[in-house]
Short mmCIF file of C-alpha atoms in Angstrom, two decimals:
data_model
loop_
_atom_site.label_atom_id
_atom_site.label_comp_id
_atom_site.label_asym_id
_atom_site.label_seq_id
_atom_site.Cartn_x
_atom_site.Cartn_y
_atom_site.Cartn_z
CA GLY A 5 2.89 -14.97 0.34
CA GLN A 6 4.87 -13.33 -2.41
CA GLN A 7 6.63 -10.08 -1.69
CA LEU A 8 8.86 -8.02 -3.87
CA ASN A 9 12.58 -7.78 -3.17
CA GLN A 10 13.15 -4.08 -2.56
CA SER A 11 16.58 -2.57 -1.93
CA PRO A 12 18.17 -0.96 -0.14
CA GLN A 13 16.24 -1.39 3.11
CA SER A 14 17.39 2.02 4.34
CA MET A 15 19.41 4.98 3.15
CA PHE A 16 20.99 7.86 5.03
CA ILE A 17 22.00 10.66 2.71
CA GLN A 18 22.87 14.34 2.76
CA GLU A 19 20.58 16.98 1.37
CA GLY A 20 21.29 17.54 -2.31
CA GLU A 21 22.39 13.99 -3.05
CA ASP A 22 20.67 11.76 -5.59
CA VAL A 23 18.95 8.55 -4.48
CA SER A 24 18.26 5.31 -6.30
CA MET A 25 16.21 2.32 -5.15
CA ASN A 26 14.86 -0.72 -6.97
CA CYS A 27 12.51 -3.67 -6.83
CA THR A 28 12.80 -7.09 -8.39
CA SER A 29 10.32 -9.93 -8.69
CA SER A 30 10.22 -13.53 -9.85
CA SER A 31 6.84 -12.77 -11.44
CA ILE A 32 6.00 -10.68 -14.48
CA PHE A 33 3.93 -7.61 -13.67
CA ASN A 34 1.41 -5.69 -15.74
CA THR A 35 1.87 -2.48 -13.76
CA TRP A 36 4.49 -1.07 -11.42
CA LEU A 37 3.65 1.59 -8.85
CA TRP A 38 5.78 3.62 -6.46
CA TYR A 39 4.36 4.96 -3.20
CA LYS A 40 5.72 7.18 -0.43
CA GLN A 41 4.62 6.91 3.19
CA ASP A 42 5.20 9.77 5.62
CA PRO A 43 5.36 8.95 9.34
CA GLY A 44 1.88 8.29 10.73
CA GLU A 45 0.21 8.51 7.33
CA GLY A 46 -1.03 6.19 4.62
CA PRO A 47 0.98 5.56 1.42
CA VAL A 48 0.60 8.15 -1.33
CA LEU A 49 1.01 7.26 -4.99
CA LEU A 50 4.05 8.90 -6.62
CA ILE A 51 4.36 7.29 -10.05
CA ALA A 52 2.52 4.60 -12.02
CA LEU A 53 4.15 2.67 -14.89
CA TYR A 54 2.14 0.66 -17.42
CA LYS A 55 4.49 -0.43 -20.22
CA ALA A 56 7.76 -2.35 -20.24
CA GLY A 57 10.62 0.08 -20.77
CA GLU A 58 8.49 3.08 -19.80
CA LEU A 59 10.38 5.94 -18.14
CA THR A 60 8.21 8.43 -16.23
CA SER A 61 9.07 11.55 -14.25
CA ASN A 62 7.22 13.44 -11.55
CA GLY A 63 9.23 16.51 -10.59
CA ARG A 64 12.52 15.30 -9.11
CA LEU A 65 11.35 11.69 -9.22
CA THR A 66 12.00 9.36 -12.14
CA ALA A 67 10.89 5.73 -12.36
CA GLN A 68 11.31 3.03 -14.97
CA PHE A 69 9.45 -0.18 -15.78
CA GLY A 70 12.05 -2.85 -16.55
CA ILE A 71 12.15 -4.45 -20.01
CA THR A 72 11.75 -7.93 -18.52
CA ARG A 73 8.64 -6.76 -16.58
CA LYS A 74 10.26 -8.15 -13.44
CA ASP A 75 11.89 -5.02 -12.06
CA SER A 76 11.56 -1.29 -11.57
CA PHE A 77 13.66 1.51 -10.16
CA LEU A 78 12.99 4.91 -8.62
CA ASN A 79 15.45 7.80 -8.66
CA ILE A 80 15.17 10.98 -6.61
CA SER A 81 17.41 13.84 -7.68
CA ALA A 82 18.74 16.62 -5.43
CA SER A 83 17.11 15.29 -2.25
CA ILE A 84 15.51 17.66 0.23
CA PRO A 85 14.46 17.12 3.88
CA SER A 86 10.80 16.54 2.97
CA ASP A 87 11.85 13.46 0.95
CA VAL A 88 12.19 11.64 4.28
CA GLY A 89 9.84 8.66 4.54
CA ILE A 90 9.37 5.08 3.43
CA TYR A 91 9.19 4.33 -0.28
CA PHE A 92 7.31 1.24 -1.45
CA CYS A 93 7.20 -0.38 -4.84
CA ALA A 94 4.11 -2.37 -5.80
CA GLY A 95 3.42 -4.68 -8.72
CA GLN A 96 0.13 -5.73 -10.25
CA GLU A 97 -0.02 -9.18 -11.79
CA PHE A 98 -1.92 -9.84 -15.01
CA GLY A 99 -5.58 -10.69 -14.55
CA THR A 100 -5.94 -9.36 -11.02
CA ASP A 101 -6.68 -6.07 -9.28
CA LYS A 102 -4.44 -7.00 -6.38
CA LEU A 103 -1.08 -5.38 -5.71
CA ILE A 104 1.99 -7.02 -4.23
CA PHE A 105 4.11 -4.64 -2.17
CA GLY A 106 7.82 -4.47 -1.54
CA THR A 107 9.12 -4.28 2.01
CA GLY A 108 10.04 -0.61 1.66
CA THR A 109 13.11 1.63 1.57
CA ARG A 110 13.43 3.98 4.53
CA LEU A 111 15.04 7.26 3.48
CA GLN A 112 16.65 9.73 5.88
CA VAL A 113 17.95 13.06 4.59
CA PHE A 114 20.37 15.08 6.68
CA PRO A 115 20.85 18.83 6.18
CA ASN B 22 -13.38 15.10 -1.84
CA ALA B 23 -12.19 13.44 1.36
CA GLY B 24 -10.75 10.45 -0.54
CA VAL B 25 -10.50 7.40 1.73
CA THR B 26 -11.44 7.87 5.38
CA GLN B 27 -10.91 5.43 8.24
CA THR B 28 -12.21 5.29 11.80
CA PRO B 29 -10.97 5.05 14.46
CA LYS B 30 -7.41 6.38 14.16
CA PHE B 31 -6.23 4.60 17.29
CA GLN B 32 -7.63 1.68 19.29
CA VAL B 33 -6.47 -0.42 22.22
CA LEU B 34 -8.19 -3.76 22.82
CA LYS B 35 -7.81 -6.55 25.31
CA THR B 36 -7.30 -10.09 24.05
CA GLY B 37 -10.66 -11.60 23.12
CA GLN B 38 -12.48 -8.32 22.54
CA SER B 39 -14.11 -7.59 19.21
CA MET B 40 -14.20 -4.46 17.11
CA THR B 41 -14.99 -3.18 13.63
CA LEU B 42 -12.75 -0.89 11.62
CA GLN B 43 -14.67 1.39 9.30
CA CYS B 44 -13.62 2.61 5.85
CA ALA B 45 -15.38 4.83 3.33
CA GLN B 46 -14.40 6.32 -0.02
CA ASP B 47 -16.05 9.09 -2.03
CA MET B 48 -14.25 8.53 -5.35
CA ASN B 49 -16.89 6.16 -6.80
CA HIS B 50 -14.31 3.37 -6.91
CA ASN B 51 -15.46 -0.21 -7.40
CA SER B 52 -12.62 -2.01 -5.62
CA MET B 53 -11.71 -1.71 -1.95
CA TYR B 54 -8.97 -3.36 0.10
CA TRP B 55 -7.83 -3.94 3.66
CA TYR B 56 -4.10 -4.24 4.44
CA ARG B 57 -2.07 -4.62 7.57
CA GLN B 58 1.40 -3.13 7.96
CA ASP B 59 3.95 -4.58 10.34
CA PRO B 60 7.57 -3.47 10.80
CA GLY B 61 9.80 -4.83 8.03
CA MET B 62 6.88 -6.62 6.34
CA GLY B 63 5.52 -3.98 4.02
CA LEU B 64 1.80 -4.09 3.31
CA ARG B 65 -0.02 -7.42 3.33
CA LEU B 66 -3.51 -7.84 1.88
CA ILE B 67 -6.13 -9.13 4.31
CA TYR B 68 -9.31 -9.00 2.21
CA TYR B 69 -10.49 -7.19 -0.85
CA SER B 70 -13.75 -6.46 -2.62
CA ALA B 71 -13.88 -6.07 -6.40
CA SER B 72 -17.42 -4.74 -6.32
CA GLU B 73 -20.40 -4.24 -4.06
CA GLY B 74 -21.56 -7.60 -2.75
CA THR B 75 -18.32 -9.49 -3.38
CA THR B 76 -15.35 -10.15 -1.12
CA ASP B 77 -12.27 -12.34 -1.42
CA LYS B 78 -9.47 -13.42 0.86
CA GLY B 79 -6.04 -11.94 0.53
CA GLU B 80 -2.72 -13.14 1.87
CA VAL B 81 -3.50 -13.00 5.63
CA PRO B 82 -7.30 -13.37 6.19
CA ASN B 83 -7.31 -15.54 9.32
CA GLY B 84 -8.96 -13.87 12.32
CA TYR B 85 -10.76 -11.25 10.21
CA ASN B 86 -14.10 -10.80 8.51
CA VAL B 87 -15.23 -8.10 6.12
CA SER B 88 -18.46 -6.54 4.90
CA ARG B 89 -18.92 -4.51 1.73
CA LEU B 90 -21.90 -2.56 2.97
CA ASN B 91 -22.37 -0.58 -0.22
CA LYS B 92 -20.16 0.89 -2.93
CA ARG B 93 -18.70 3.47 -0.53
CA GLU B 94 -18.09 1.43 2.61
CA PHE B 95 -15.94 -1.60 3.45
CA SER B 96 -15.55 -2.68 7.08
CA LEU B 97 -13.08 -5.03 8.74
CA ARG B 98 -14.10 -6.96 11.86
CA LEU B 99 -11.96 -8.67 14.45
CA GLU B 100 -14.21 -11.14 16.27
CA SER B 101 -11.76 -12.12 19.01
CA ALA B 102 -8.67 -9.95 19.00
CA ALA B 103 -5.24 -11.50 19.59
CA PRO B 104 -1.89 -9.79 20.32
CA SER B 105 -0.66 -10.96 16.89
CA GLN B 106 -3.22 -8.61 15.38
CA THR B 107 -1.43 -5.57 16.79
CA SER B 108 -0.65 -3.64 13.64
CA VAL B 109 -1.48 -0.62 11.52
CA TYR B 110 -4.46 -1.24 9.27
CA PHE B 111 -4.94 0.56 5.99
CA CYS B 112 -7.96 0.69 3.74
CA ALA B 113 -7.54 1.46 0.04
CA SER B 114 -9.73 1.82 -3.04
CA SER B 115 -9.23 1.73 -6.80
CA ARG B 116 -11.09 1.62 -10.09
CA THR B 117 -11.77 -1.82 -11.56
CA GLY B 118 -10.94 -3.04 -15.03
CA THR B 119 -8.17 -2.08 -17.36
CA ASN B 120 -5.28 0.14 -16.37
CA PRO B 121 -4.72 2.06 -14.23
CA HIS B 122 -4.98 -0.01 -11.03
CA GLU B 123 -3.78 2.75 -8.79
CA GLN B 124 -4.84 2.28 -5.19
CA PHE B 125 -5.54 5.23 -2.91
CA PHE B 126 -5.00 4.75 0.80
CA GLY B 127 -6.63 6.04 3.94
CA PRO B 128 -4.66 7.41 6.92
CA GLY B 129 -4.66 4.11 8.82
CA THR B 130 -5.90 2.71 12.13
CA ARG B 131 -3.28 1.92 14.75
CA LEU B 132 -4.47 -1.07 16.75
CA THR B 133 -2.86 -2.46 19.88
CA VAL B 134 -4.10 -5.73 21.40
CA LEU B 135 -2.97 -6.33 24.97
#
């Protein structure tokens, strides 16, 4: 089945650094979503994007919906220890309620 | 609101045993989903239900059955468990129709099949 190409697979950064991750697809998406999963928990929605070119922020998080509708990125500024977790992108194709998920970016933040 | 709840949280089965994973949501959402999560594979859709009384196969439906009991509840059944079904299972729900299609997830069921 189709999965999104999400990169990088993992990141090890120091507290205070900025982080950037992205997702690309061969398909055009109607919606892009970014989720965070803490260890032992279910994914939690961070940001939802609905229009090509849209740039949306949620605190220290900023995400953009690519102009081509085939990509999205997530930036985290001034990382803190509680940013640790796995970040997933997800895309929704036109005409369906189903989401396709990326394989995740595992983030580790060191003090 | 509890959001999406799942039971049990952990389960160990022997090969060939059966079990049902339960999911309920209190957000009045129309759509519900079952995913499995395996290391390095992200989330893969097993089954989904766009509304009460309807279910459809996702990417990896083999070995599973589902029941949309009512608007709130969506269960996943393993009739004869296999070691390949060792995974973390997540239930999710969302509104149906035009945007947004944001899915809200439960805490997961960690299943081990020996």
